[in-house]
Amino acid sequence: MLMNMRDLLAVAHAHHFAVPAFNISSNMLLSGVMEASAEARAPVIL
């Protein structure tokens, strides 16, 4: 799901969790980050 950055960080702040940000340089890294994010049901910033 796509979210506005301000809204995402507001939710993270309200629920006391961090949102990791990744600098993706290849399709393999993107695939790994997205798979881990989906498995953990956690948001990420790409």
PDB file of C-alpha atoms in Angstrom:
ATOM      1  CA  MET A   1       0.000   0.000   0.000  1.00  0.00           C
ATOM      2  CA  LEU A   2       1.310   3.440  -0.856  1.00  0.00           C
ATOM      3  CA  MET A   3       1.099   6.132   1.816  1.00  0.00           C
ATOM      4  CA  ASN A   4       1.948   9.767   2.100  1.00  0.00           C
ATOM      5  CA  MET A   5       5.219  10.122   4.085  1.00  0.00           C
ATOM      6  CA  ARG A   6       3.667  12.514   6.598  1.00  0.00           C
ATOM      7  CA  ASP A   7       0.797  10.103   7.311  1.00  0.00           C
ATOM      8  CA  LEU A   8       3.135   7.107   7.583  1.00  0.00           C
ATOM      9  CA  LEU A   9       5.425   8.857  10.057  1.00  0.00           C
ATOM     10  CA  ALA A  10       2.442  10.105  12.073  1.00  0.00           C
ATOM     11  CA  VAL A  11       1.206   6.519  12.480  1.00  0.00           C
ATOM     12  CA  ALA A  12       4.719   5.347  13.390  1.00  0.00           C
ATOM     13  CA  HIS A  13       5.058   8.112  15.977  1.00  0.00           C
ATOM     14  CA  ALA A  14       1.639   7.416  17.490  1.00  0.00           C
ATOM     15  CA  HIS A  15       2.362   3.685  17.793  1.00  0.00           C
ATOM     16  CA  HIS A  16       6.044   4.041  18.788  1.00  0.00           C
ATOM     17  CA  PHE A  17       7.752   2.179  15.944  1.00  0.00           C
ATOM     18  CA  ALA A  18      10.448   3.032  13.416  1.00  0.00           C
ATOM     19  CA  VAL A  19      10.125   2.870   9.642  1.00  0.00           C
ATOM     20  CA  PRO A  20      13.329   1.707   7.934  1.00  0.00           C
ATOM     21  CA  ALA A  21      14.491   3.414   4.746  1.00  0.00           C
ATOM     22  CA  PHE A  22      16.434   1.513   2.088  1.00  0.00           C
ATOM     23  CA  ASN A  23      18.544   2.755  -0.809  1.00  0.00           C
ATOM     24  CA  ILE A  24      17.829   0.144  -3.489  1.00  0.00           C
ATOM     25  CA  SER A  25      20.473  -0.342  -6.185  1.00  0.00           C
ATOM     26  CA  SER A  26      19.292  -3.564  -7.816  1.00  0.00           C
ATOM     27  CA  ASN A  27      16.208  -5.659  -8.467  1.00  0.00           C
ATOM     28  CA  MET A  28      17.548  -8.362  -6.152  1.00  0.00           C
ATOM     29  CA  LEU A  29      17.728  -5.921  -3.234  1.00  0.00           C
ATOM     30  CA  LEU A  30      14.259  -4.610  -4.022  1.00  0.00           C
ATOM     31  CA  SER A  31      12.878  -8.141  -4.114  1.00  0.00           C
ATOM     32  CA  GLY A  32      14.488  -9.020  -0.779  1.00  0.00           C
ATOM     33  CA  VAL A  33      13.319  -5.852   0.965  1.00  0.00           C
ATOM     34  CA  MET A  34       9.775  -6.211  -0.346  1.00  0.00           C
ATOM     35  CA  GLU A  35       9.604  -9.902   0.585  1.00  0.00           C
ATOM     36  CA  ALA A  36      10.851  -9.233   4.128  1.00  0.00           C
ATOM     37  CA  SER A  37       8.487  -6.277   4.495  1.00  0.00           C
ATOM     38  CA  ALA A  38       5.505  -8.358   3.381  1.00  0.00           C
ATOM     39  CA  GLU A  39       6.483 -11.250   5.654  1.00  0.00           C
ATOM     40  CA  ALA A  40       6.835  -8.927   8.653  1.00  0.00           C
ATOM     41  CA  ARG A  41       3.767  -6.905   7.617  1.00  0.00           C
ATOM     42  CA  ALA A  42       5.888  -3.818   8.196  1.00  0.00           C
ATOM     43  CA  PRO A  43       6.180  -0.574   6.242  1.00  0.00           C
ATOM     44  CA  VAL A  44       9.398   0.497   4.524  1.00  0.00           C
ATOM     45  CA  ILE A  45      10.603   3.621   2.757  1.00  0.00           C
ATOM     46  CA  LEU A  46      12.244   2.994  -0.604  1.00  0.00           C
TER      47      LEU A  46
END
